[in-house]
Amino acid sequence: GMVANNAVFIQAHGGTILELWGAGDSTEPTQKVTFKTNGNVGIGTAAPKAKLEVVKNTATSWTASEDEYAIRIVDGTADVGLLLGVANELNSSAIQSMDPGTGWATRPLLLNPAGGNVGIGTTNPTQKLDVAGYIRGYSAGGRRYRSSDQAAADGVQVRVNIDAENWDLRGNFSDYRFTAPVTGYYQINASIAYCNTTDRAFYATFVRKNGGTTIMETHLHASGTNCVVPTIGDIQLLNAGDYIELIAYQGNASGNTPIHGGNAYTYLSVHLLSVQ
């Protein structure tokens, strides 16, 4: 073989027009760039199968360093860069927009910035984003209910202590309230059950925001001592940090009818529909 230190040479043979070899600090040169007679160019490979094929050792992380990527494109000021890479070990490929001048700060990545449709799993997208399959994305919401009966005085707004959880996507329920993680439109469903009621007494379900503002309300009048379950659903705009609570109210009830607990009766459910 050929032995050299810090050597670079070019040769041509076989089906290859040109081969660029380099040794660097090693004692045995390796083929760096290959130009084939069919017009294909290989970097890191002697047998490129496309007009440009780049081969690099597999990445072990997409977030540790830009050195993990095979291709790096930067603008003249090195303020914005685009990285492309593949990783058998990670079972994935990656495209990352970043700022190479600030040690791994990310930048927005635009697709079709001048317009046009984008397709995933389809060769004929008919909308701005056309996905042939299910989409999984970030959302927020949950459902909590009152697990047992709770005392409630007549003529007083009482917060329902929804102490049992069905589900909570992002941990946004705490202290018997739901707190919006982002500004957006939320589907809100609320229900309170009252049993052993007072005939013709007034029983209500409220949803209260930030400890003072009622944003949803419904009520029923009891007939005899039958159970009443005022239930309401609506879509509300909540700002990030707004919190909502389930509030009970009864009027003209004798004996202070308790709030009836149970998964199907007294609950508050919230789900983020869209971000504002």
Phi, psi and omega in degrees: 000180182265135181240128180197156174243134179053040182254147174227133176212160182240137176217161179227137176192163176055223180276011182252134177286306182220146171232131177255120182248149177211150182253329185060229179268002180274173179258357181231113180299150175233154182285124185259312183227138180232133176246118183265159179294338179276004178095356179281146179236132179241135173243116184082007178214145178266357183225066180294135182257003179220173181303326172218121177234127181243128179242130180219152175305143187299144178284154176247352177200142177267355185238357185279318187196150176290346178294344180286344186267156183273326183234135180228121179240129180228156176280178186295333180265359181061029178269335180226135180222159177235129180246140176229138181201164176228152182210108175297322181296327180265356179056044183196167170239160186216146170234126182225127172268132186207173177251103184290348183271355184235020175068057171084034169277137182272160178226159178298148175245121183256140172244128181049058182297338179270000180117171181113162182270156178238131180242140173236117182078012179216146177262001182222067180293133181251357179229172180306322172224116182241112184245123177270080182151187180278153178244130175244122182219177179292136171214180179213153179150178179179178178218127176230154181220166176273124187277339181214171180298148179229134180294145179212122182280151178289138175076013182229134173287126185238127175288133177275125180275087181284098193258356181240145187245132168273311178197155179207105189298316187233017180069036183270354173267130173197153180053039177063024180221160174251132178246127182289125179281335180219159175285128181179184180263128185239134170278124183237128176236134184221142181209140174224132179256137175235128179237163186056051187281172174261132182305129178068008175285160187259126180231131189228156171239123178243151164243121185248138181253135174053034173080001184212326187265124175277120181252346177214143181202140172210157181209161176223155172256134182286150173242108186071220180250017181294158175291143172236143183226080176294122185231141182217148175221143181197167174252126184233146173272119177243138174275154177304128181097343174297143175234151180233150181226156177267125186238134177254148176210137175225141181233137179062032179261133177269140177084004177052075183304126180286156172285129184273121180279162178143142183304324185269356190245308187239108188203165172224123177237142184220139175213131178288123179267315180204151179272137182281000000 
